[in-house]
Amino acid sequence: QVQLVESGGGSVQAGGSLRLSCAAFGYTFSYYCMGWFRQAPGKEREGVAKISSDGSTSYANSVKGRFTISKDNAKNTLYLQMNSLKPEDTAMYYCAASPRTYCSFAVGFYNYWGQGTQVTVSS
């Protein structure tokens, strides 16, 4: 059984920060690629950031310089540090995992998904 459990979402003022966490269970975390996605009402799910098993990272242009993805293999935990938050960052954020060495931003690439955690940024 593979399970991803997200936490850290909430409501913040524009310019504030949040740190999302995704705890993974039931698989060898270090060999998976991991990603963060988000979905706003009426919009398609989009990739925000990803990290491969070797630690290589990639970000959507809309969050570059503001968000940082990282992981702790020993703790089987993925993180997303979000700084300088904007109202347009408001969305449900999802953690995703795939049993492959390198990652993609395609939604269909990922085998496992968390339940999502809501991030709301007010102005």
GROMACS .gro file of C-alpha atoms in nm:
model
  123
    1GLN     CA    1   0.000   0.000   0.000
    2VAL     CA    2   0.137   0.339  -0.105
    3GLN     CA    3   0.007   0.641   0.080
    4LEU     CA    4   0.093   1.012   0.060
    5VAL     CA    5  -0.020   1.237   0.343
    6GLU     CA    6  -0.004   1.614   0.297
    7SER     CA    7  -0.007   1.886   0.559
    8GLY     CA    8   0.082   2.251   0.603
    9GLY     CA    9  -0.187   2.424   0.402
   10GLY     CA   10  -0.379   2.719   0.534
   11SER     CA   11  -0.475   3.082   0.485
   12VAL     CA   12  -0.216   3.358   0.466
   13GLN     CA   13  -0.188   3.719   0.361
   14ALA     CA   14  -0.021   3.810   0.033
   15GLY     CA   15   0.354   3.819   0.080
   16GLY     CA   16   0.344   3.553   0.348
   17SER     CA   17   0.494   3.205   0.355
   18LEU     CA   18   0.383   2.847   0.400
   19ARG     CA   19   0.567   2.517   0.410
   20LEU     CA   20   0.386   2.211   0.280
   21SER     CA   21   0.488   1.860   0.377
   22CYS     CA   22   0.412   1.524   0.220
   23ALA     CA   23   0.486   1.211   0.419
   24ALA     CA   24   0.516   0.895   0.211
   25PHE     CA   25   0.444   0.542   0.326
   26GLY     CA   26   0.466   0.197   0.171
   27TYR     CA   27   0.749   0.233  -0.078
   28THR     CA   28   1.118   0.310  -0.113
   29PHE     CA   29   1.094   0.687  -0.116
   30SER     CA   30   1.448   0.758  -0.229
   31TYR     CA   31   1.398   0.587  -0.567
   32TYR     CA   32   1.084   0.777  -0.666
   33CYS     CA   33   1.046   1.105  -0.843
   34MET     CA   34   0.815   1.342  -0.656
   35GLY     CA   35   0.614   1.643  -0.757
   36TRP     CA   36   0.383   1.915  -0.631
   37PHE     CA   37   0.077   2.007  -0.834
   38ARG     CA   38  -0.202   2.255  -0.779
   39GLN     CA   39  -0.553   2.303  -0.902
   40ALA     CA   40  -0.762   2.618  -0.871
   41PRO     CA   41  -1.142   2.615  -0.916
   42GLY     CA   42  -1.231   2.584  -1.283
   43LYS     CA   43  -0.870   2.522  -1.385
   44GLU     CA   44  -0.675   2.213  -1.486
   45ARG     CA   45  -0.426   2.059  -1.251
   46GLU     CA   46  -0.079   2.200  -1.317
   47GLY     CA   47   0.271   2.107  -1.214
   48VAL     CA   48   0.437   2.341  -0.967
   49ALA     CA   49   0.767   2.174  -0.882
   50LYS     CA   50   0.933   1.836  -0.910
   51ILE     CA   51   1.238   1.659  -0.775
   52SER     CA   52   1.402   1.345  -0.910
   53SER     CA   53   1.556   1.063  -0.713
   54ASP     CA   54   1.900   1.218  -0.762
   55GLY     CA   55   1.783   1.554  -0.627
   56SER     CA   56   1.745   1.744  -0.954
   57THR     CA   57   1.467   2.003  -0.935
   58SER     CA   58   1.245   2.192  -1.176
   59TYR     CA   59   0.979   2.462  -1.132
   60ALA     CA   60   0.691   2.617  -1.316
   61ASN     CA   61   0.779   2.965  -1.440
   62SER     CA   62   0.507   3.116  -1.224
   63VAL     CA   63   0.677   3.009  -0.902
   64LYS     CA   64   1.048   3.030  -0.985
   65GLY     CA   65   1.237   3.227  -0.726
   66ARG     CA   66   0.954   3.198  -0.474
   67PHE     CA   67   0.902   2.824  -0.416
   68THR     CA   68   1.157   2.560  -0.322
   69ILE     CA   69   1.105   2.184  -0.338
   70SER     CA   70   1.316   1.956  -0.123
   71LYS     CA   71   1.307   1.613   0.033
   72ASP     CA   72   1.443   1.421   0.327
   73ASN     CA   73   1.498   1.062   0.222
   74ALA     CA   74   1.561   0.945   0.577
   75LYS     CA   75   1.220   1.077   0.684
   76ASN     CA   76   1.037   0.979   0.363
   77THR     CA   77   0.910   1.335   0.345
   78LEU     CA   78   0.873   1.587   0.063
   79TYR     CA   79   0.852   1.962   0.122
   80LEU     CA   80   0.744   2.273  -0.063
   81GLN     CA   81   0.858   2.602   0.085
   82MET     CA   82   0.641   2.882  -0.052
   83ASN     CA   83   0.751   3.242  -0.004
   84SER     CA   84   0.615   3.574  -0.130
   85LEU     CA   85   0.275   3.417  -0.182
   86LYS     CA   86   0.030   3.583  -0.419
   87PRO     CA   87  -0.349   3.556  -0.445
   88GLU     CA   88  -0.306   3.366  -0.772
   89ASP     CA   89  -0.127   3.091  -0.578
   90THR     CA   90  -0.460   3.004  -0.416
   91ALA     CA   91  -0.537   2.641  -0.502
   92MET     CA   92  -0.557   2.288  -0.375
   93TYR     CA   93  -0.203   2.154  -0.364
   94TYR     CA   94  -0.127   1.787  -0.426
   95CYS     CA   95   0.176   1.571  -0.367
   96ALA     CA   96   0.247   1.305  -0.631
   97ALA     CA   97   0.492   1.018  -0.673
   98SER     CA   98   0.612   0.793  -0.954
   99PRO     CA   99   0.840   0.488  -0.940
  100ARG     CA  100   1.084   0.630  -1.191
  101THR     CA  101   1.425   0.785  -1.157
  102TYR     CA  102   1.345   1.109  -1.339
  103CYS     CA  103   1.032   1.320  -1.332
  104SER     CA  104   0.779   1.477  -1.562
  105PHE     CA  105   0.522   1.754  -1.513
  106ALA     CA  106   0.255   1.547  -1.689
  107VAL     CA  107  -0.028   1.453  -1.454
  108GLY     CA  108  -0.061   1.109  -1.616
  109PHE     CA  109   0.300   1.028  -1.536
  110TYR     CA  110   0.232   0.994  -1.165
  111ASN     CA  111   0.101   0.676  -1.007
  112TYR     CA  112   0.020   0.799  -0.659
  113TRP     CA  113  -0.143   1.113  -0.522
  114GLY     CA  114  -0.209   1.268  -0.187
  115GLN     CA  115  -0.549   1.393  -0.077
  116GLY     CA  116  -0.458   1.758  -0.129
  117THR     CA  117  -0.417   2.050   0.108
  118GLN     CA  118  -0.580   2.388   0.055
  119VAL     CA  119  -0.372   2.704   0.025
  120THR     CA  120  -0.556   3.035   0.030
  121VAL     CA  121  -0.377   3.368  -0.016
  122SER     CA  122  -0.567   3.688   0.051
  123SER     CA  123  -0.475   4.040  -0.051
   0.00000   0.00000   0.00000
